[in-house]
Coordinates of C-alpha atoms in Angstrom, one line a residue:
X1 CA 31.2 -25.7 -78.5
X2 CA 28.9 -26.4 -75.7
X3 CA 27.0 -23.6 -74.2
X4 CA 26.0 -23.6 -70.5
X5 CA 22.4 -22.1 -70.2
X6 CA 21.8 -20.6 -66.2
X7 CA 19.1 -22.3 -65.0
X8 CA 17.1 -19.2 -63.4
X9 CA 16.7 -19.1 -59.8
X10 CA 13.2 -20.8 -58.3
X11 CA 13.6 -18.0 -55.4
X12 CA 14.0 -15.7 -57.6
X13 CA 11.0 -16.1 -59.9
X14 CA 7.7 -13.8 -60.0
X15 CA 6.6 -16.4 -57.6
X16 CA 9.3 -17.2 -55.8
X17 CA 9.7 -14.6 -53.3
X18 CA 6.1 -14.6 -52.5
X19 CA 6.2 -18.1 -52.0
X20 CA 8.8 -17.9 -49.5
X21 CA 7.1 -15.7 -47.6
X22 CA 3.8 -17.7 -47.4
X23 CA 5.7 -20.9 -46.2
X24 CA 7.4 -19.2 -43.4
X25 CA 4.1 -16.6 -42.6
X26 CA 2.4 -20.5 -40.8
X27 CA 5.4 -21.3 -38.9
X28 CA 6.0 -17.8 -37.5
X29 CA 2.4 -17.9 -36.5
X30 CA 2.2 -21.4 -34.7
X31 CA 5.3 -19.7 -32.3
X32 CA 3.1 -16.7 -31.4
X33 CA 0.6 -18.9 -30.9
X34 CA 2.4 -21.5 -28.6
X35 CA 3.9 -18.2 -26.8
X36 CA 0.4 -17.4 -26.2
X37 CA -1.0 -20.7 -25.0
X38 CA 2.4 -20.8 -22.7
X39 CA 2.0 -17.5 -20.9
X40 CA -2.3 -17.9 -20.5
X41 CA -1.3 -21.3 -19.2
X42 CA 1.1 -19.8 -16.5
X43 CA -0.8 -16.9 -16.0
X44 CA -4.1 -18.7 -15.4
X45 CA -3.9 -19.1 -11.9
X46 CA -3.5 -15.8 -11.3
X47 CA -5.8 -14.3 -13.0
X48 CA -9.0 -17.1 -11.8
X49 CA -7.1 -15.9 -7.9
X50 CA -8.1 -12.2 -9.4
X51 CA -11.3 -12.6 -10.7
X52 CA -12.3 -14.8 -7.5
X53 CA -11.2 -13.2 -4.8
X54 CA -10.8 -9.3 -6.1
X55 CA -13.1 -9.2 -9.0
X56 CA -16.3 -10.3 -8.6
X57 CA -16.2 -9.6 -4.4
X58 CA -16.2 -6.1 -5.9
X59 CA -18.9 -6.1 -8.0
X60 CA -21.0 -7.6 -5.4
X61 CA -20.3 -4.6 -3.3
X62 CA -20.8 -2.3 -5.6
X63 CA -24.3 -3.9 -5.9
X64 CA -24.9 -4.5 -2.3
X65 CA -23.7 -1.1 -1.6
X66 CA -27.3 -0.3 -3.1
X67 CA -29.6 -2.7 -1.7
X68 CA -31.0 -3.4 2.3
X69 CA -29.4 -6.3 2.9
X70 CA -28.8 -8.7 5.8
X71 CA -27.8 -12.4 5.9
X72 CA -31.2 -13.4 7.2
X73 CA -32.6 -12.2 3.9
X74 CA -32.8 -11.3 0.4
X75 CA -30.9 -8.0 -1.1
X76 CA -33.6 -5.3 -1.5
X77 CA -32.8 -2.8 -3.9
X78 CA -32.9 0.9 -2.2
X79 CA -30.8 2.9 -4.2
X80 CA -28.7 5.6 -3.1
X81 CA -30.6 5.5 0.3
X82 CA -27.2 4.3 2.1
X83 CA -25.1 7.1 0.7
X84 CA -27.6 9.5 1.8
X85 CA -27.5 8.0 5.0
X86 CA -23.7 7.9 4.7
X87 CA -23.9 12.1 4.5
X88 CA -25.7 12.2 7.3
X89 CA -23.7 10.1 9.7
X90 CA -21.7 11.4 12.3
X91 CA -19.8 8.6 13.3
X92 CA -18.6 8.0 9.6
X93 CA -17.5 12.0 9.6
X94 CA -15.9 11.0 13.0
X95 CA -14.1 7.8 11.7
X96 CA -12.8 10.3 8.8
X97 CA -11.0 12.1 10.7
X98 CA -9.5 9.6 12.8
X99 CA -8.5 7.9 10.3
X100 CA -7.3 11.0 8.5
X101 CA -5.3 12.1 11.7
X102 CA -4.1 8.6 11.9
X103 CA -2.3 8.4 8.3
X104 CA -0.9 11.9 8.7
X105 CA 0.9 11.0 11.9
X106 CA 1.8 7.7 10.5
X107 CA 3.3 8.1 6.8
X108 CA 4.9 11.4 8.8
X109 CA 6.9 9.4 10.9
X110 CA 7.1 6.4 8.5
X111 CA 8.6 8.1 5.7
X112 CA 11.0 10.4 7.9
X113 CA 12.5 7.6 9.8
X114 CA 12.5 5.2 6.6
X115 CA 14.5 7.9 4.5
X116 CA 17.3 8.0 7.7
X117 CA 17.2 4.6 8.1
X118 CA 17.8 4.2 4.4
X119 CA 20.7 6.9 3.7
X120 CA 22.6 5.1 7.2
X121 CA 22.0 1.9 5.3
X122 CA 23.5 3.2 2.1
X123 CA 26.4 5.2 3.4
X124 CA 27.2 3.5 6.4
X125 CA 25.9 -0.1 7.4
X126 CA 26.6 -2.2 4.6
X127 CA 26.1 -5.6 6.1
X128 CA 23.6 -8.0 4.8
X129 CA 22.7 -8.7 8.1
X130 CA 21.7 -5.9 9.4
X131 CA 19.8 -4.8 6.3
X132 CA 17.8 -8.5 7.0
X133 CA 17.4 -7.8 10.5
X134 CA 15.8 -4.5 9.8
X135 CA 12.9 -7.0 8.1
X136 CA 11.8 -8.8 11.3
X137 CA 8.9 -6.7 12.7
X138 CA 7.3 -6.8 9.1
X139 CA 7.8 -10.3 9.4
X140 CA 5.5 -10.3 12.3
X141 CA 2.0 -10.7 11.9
X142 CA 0.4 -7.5 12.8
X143 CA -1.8 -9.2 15.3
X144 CA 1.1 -10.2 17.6
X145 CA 2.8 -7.1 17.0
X146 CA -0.3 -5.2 18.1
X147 CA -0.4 -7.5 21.4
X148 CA 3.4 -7.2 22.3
X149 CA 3.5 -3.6 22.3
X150 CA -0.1 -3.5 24.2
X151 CA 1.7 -5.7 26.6
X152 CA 4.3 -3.5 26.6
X153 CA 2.4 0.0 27.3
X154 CA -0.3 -1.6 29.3
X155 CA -0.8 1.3 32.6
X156 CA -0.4 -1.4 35.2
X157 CA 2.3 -3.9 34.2
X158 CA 3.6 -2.5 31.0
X159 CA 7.8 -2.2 30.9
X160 CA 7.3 1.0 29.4
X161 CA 5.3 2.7 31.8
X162 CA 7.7 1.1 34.8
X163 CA 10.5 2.8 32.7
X164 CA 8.6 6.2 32.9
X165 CA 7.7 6.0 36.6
X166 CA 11.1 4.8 37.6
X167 CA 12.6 8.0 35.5
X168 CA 9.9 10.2 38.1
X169 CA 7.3 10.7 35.9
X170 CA 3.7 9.9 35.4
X171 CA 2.3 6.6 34.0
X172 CA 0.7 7.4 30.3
X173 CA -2.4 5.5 29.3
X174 CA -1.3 5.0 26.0
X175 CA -4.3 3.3 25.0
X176 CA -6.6 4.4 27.5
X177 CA -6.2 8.1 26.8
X178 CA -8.3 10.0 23.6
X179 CA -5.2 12.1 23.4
X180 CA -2.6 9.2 23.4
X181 CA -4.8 6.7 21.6
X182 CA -4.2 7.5 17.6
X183 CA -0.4 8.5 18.3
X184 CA 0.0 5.8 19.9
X185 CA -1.6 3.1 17.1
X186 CA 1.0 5.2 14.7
X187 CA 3.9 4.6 16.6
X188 CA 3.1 0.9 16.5
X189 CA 2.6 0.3 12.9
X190 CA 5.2 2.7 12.0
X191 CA 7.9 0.4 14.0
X192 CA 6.7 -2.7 11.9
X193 CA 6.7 -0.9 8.7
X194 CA 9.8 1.2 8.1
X195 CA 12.1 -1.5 7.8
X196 CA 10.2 -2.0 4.5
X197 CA 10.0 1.1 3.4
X198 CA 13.4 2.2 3.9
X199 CA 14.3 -1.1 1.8
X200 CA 12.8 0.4 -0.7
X201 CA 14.0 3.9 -0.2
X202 CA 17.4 1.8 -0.5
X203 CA 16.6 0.4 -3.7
X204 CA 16.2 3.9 -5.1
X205 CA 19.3 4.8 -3.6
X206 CA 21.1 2.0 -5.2
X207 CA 20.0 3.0 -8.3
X208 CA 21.8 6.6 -8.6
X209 CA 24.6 6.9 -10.4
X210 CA 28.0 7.6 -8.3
X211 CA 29.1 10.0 -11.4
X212 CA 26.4 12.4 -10.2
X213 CA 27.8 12.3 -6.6
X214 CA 31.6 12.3 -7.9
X215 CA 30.2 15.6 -9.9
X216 CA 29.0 17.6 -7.1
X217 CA 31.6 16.9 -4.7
X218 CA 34.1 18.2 -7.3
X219 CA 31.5 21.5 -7.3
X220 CA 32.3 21.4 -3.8
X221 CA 28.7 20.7 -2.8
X222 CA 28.4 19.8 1.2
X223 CA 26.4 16.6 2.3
X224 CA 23.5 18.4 3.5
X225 CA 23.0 20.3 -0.1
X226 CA 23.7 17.3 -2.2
X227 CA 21.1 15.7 -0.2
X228 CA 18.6 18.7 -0.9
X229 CA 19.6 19.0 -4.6
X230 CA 20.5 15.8 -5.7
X231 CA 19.3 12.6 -3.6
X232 CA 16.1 13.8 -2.6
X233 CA 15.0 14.8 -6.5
X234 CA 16.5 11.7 -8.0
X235 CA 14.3 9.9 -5.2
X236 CA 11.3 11.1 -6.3
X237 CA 9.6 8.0 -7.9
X238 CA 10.4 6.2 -5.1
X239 CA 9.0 8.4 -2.7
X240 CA 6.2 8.3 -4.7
X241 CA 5.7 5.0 -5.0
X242 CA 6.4 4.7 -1.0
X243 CA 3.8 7.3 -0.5
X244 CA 1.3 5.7 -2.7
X245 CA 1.7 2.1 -0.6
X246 CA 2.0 3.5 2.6
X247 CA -1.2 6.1 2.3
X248 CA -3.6 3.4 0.9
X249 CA -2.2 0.8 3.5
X250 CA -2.7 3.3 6.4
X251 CA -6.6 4.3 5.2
X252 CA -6.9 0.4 5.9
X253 CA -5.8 -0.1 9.6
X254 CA -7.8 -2.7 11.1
X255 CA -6.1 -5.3 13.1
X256 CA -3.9 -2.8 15.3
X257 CA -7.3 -1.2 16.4
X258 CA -9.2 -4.1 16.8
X259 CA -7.0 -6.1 19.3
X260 CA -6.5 -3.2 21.2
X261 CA -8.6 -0.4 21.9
X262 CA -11.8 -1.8 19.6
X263 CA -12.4 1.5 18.1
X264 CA -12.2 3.1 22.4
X265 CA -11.9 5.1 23.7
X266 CA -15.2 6.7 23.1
X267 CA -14.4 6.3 19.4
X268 CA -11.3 7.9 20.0
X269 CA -9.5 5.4 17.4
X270 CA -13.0 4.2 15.1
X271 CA -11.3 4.7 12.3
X272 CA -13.4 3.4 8.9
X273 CA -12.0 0.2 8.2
X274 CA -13.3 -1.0 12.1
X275 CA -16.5 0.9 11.3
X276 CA -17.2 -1.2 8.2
X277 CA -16.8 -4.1 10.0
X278 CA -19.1 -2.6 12.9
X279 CA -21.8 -1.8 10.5
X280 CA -21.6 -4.7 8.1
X281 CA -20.6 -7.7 10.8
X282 CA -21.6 -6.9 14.1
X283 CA -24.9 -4.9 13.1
X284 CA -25.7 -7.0 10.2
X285 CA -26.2 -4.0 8.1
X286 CA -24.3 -5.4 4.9
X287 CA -25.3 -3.1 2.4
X288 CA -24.8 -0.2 5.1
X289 CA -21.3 -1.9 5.6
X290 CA -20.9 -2.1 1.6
X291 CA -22.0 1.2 0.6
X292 CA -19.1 2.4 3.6
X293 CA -16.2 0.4 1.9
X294 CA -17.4 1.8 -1.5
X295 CA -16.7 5.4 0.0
X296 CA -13.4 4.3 0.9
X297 CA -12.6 3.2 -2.2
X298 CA -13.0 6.2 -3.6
X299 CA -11.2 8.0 -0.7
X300 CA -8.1 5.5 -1.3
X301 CA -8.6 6.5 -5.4
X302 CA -8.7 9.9 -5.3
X303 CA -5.8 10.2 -3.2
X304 CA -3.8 7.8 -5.1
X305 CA -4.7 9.7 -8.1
X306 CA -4.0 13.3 -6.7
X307 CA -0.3 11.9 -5.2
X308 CA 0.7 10.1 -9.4
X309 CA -0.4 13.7 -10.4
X310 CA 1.2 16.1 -8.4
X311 CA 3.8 15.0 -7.5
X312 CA 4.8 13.3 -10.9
X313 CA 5.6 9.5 -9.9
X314 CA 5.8 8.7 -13.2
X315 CA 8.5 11.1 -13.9
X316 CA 12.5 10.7 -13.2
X317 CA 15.0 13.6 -12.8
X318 CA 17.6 11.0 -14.4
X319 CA 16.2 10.8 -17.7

């Protein structure tokens, strides 16, 4: 009688498993390591744009921001002689609160008319086409939108102010007046930024669930408190987010004011980003200039900062 002896299992053996493990261990890592190369190959251009243009022009600030500097010469190294000098200022106190009374008046209106524009959008225009042509003024380049509407509100010619005089009433120097000045840039950059905004107001909108609608409406809940206590919660990172964009882009007006008014009248509408340029371009006064858009920095920071915290972007009612 023959007997059949089990030859024991090489994968199996003391060694066996181990083995197995330490001939796969090279193959997993040469994938991670090709997944690596891959993404640093595609990301590469991105980040040299970063470190180029964002990066290092930072830096430089930072240090110019601390130095007498004009491009005639050499940096000279002062300091914090420029941020004493920056305490002292009153036109950078002045372009503060221009610039302050501009963002208030513009993410006001902004966000208000966004939010409408977004909950007509998502209740009641549906059409592609209109949610593309609410795009076209941020499609324009601010500098043309800034000249069409100064065309537009110009005190001699301006349709506008033909419009207000044939309706018997006086002509308004919208730019020309310290009073109308400031409103008046708000208006302007509001109109070629809330089709943007209130696309992304949309998005959020998209994004909450009909059950919690279907749910309140069988509650009996009316349109006005749904909107109240259940939209405008659920909408909070979005807001958020919006607020955080629209804040830091409105501390950075510049082209708007610089077509138009210059900073006029009497420095009715200097706000900081024009008095950077003032100081640093015009007056050659680059570490002046530097030390200025440091400040703002911070300003833009801060706020950013106090809005994430506050007001919990990070946060959703949903989860």
């Amino acid at each position: 009688m023959t007997t059949l002896t089990k030859q024991p299992d090489p994968g199996l053996s003391a060694g066996g498993p181990q083995k197995s493990r330490k001939r796969g261990k090279p193959a997993a890592d040469f994938r991670g390591t090709g997944d690596l190369k891959t993404a640093l190959f595609f990301i590469a251009p991105a980040m040299l744009g970063f470190v180029l243009f964002y990066l290092v022009p930072t830096i430089r600030g930072i240090y110019l921001s601390f130095t007498e500097y004009s491009i005639l010469g050499d940096p000279e190294w002062i300091g914090t002689r420029n941020y004493e000098r920056i305490a002292k200022d009153p036109l950078f106190w002045n372009a503060l609160g221009v610039t302050s009374q501009y963002v208030i008046i513009n993410i006001a209106l902004q966000t208000i008319l966004a939010l409408g524009i977004a909950l007509l959008m998502h209740r009641v225009a549906k059409s592609t086409l209109v949610r593309g042509a609410l795009l076209m003024p941020y499609l324009m380049a601010n500098v043309i939108a800034a000249l069409l509407w100064f065309w537009m509100l110009d005190y001699q010619i301006g349709i506008v102010n033909q419009l207000i005089e044939w309706l018997g009433l006086p002509r308004v120097a919208f730019f020309g007046s310290e009073q109308w000045a400031i409103p008046t840039q708000a208006l302007i950059n509001t109109w070629r930024h809330m089709g943007y905004t209130a696309l992304l107001i949309f998005a959020g909108l998209q994004a909450i669930p009909n059950n919690v609608y279907e749910a309140a409406s069988i509650d009996g809940s009316k349109a006005v408190s749904t909107f109240w206590r259940i939209t405008l919660p659920l909408l909070r990172p979005v807001l958020v987010l919006v607020l955080v964009v629209t804040v830091i882009g409105s501390f950075q007006v510049f082209d708007t004011v610089a077509v138009t008014t210059a900073g006029g009248p009497v420095n009715a509408t200097r706000v900081l980003q024009f008095y950077i340029y003032q100081r640093a371009f015009n007056e050659q006064d680059f570490g002046y200039g530097s030390a200025l858009a440091v400040i703002l920095f911070l300003i833009l920071a801060l706020v950013a900062f106090i809005q994430m915290k506050f007001l919990r972007g990070n946060q959703s009612d949903l989860d």
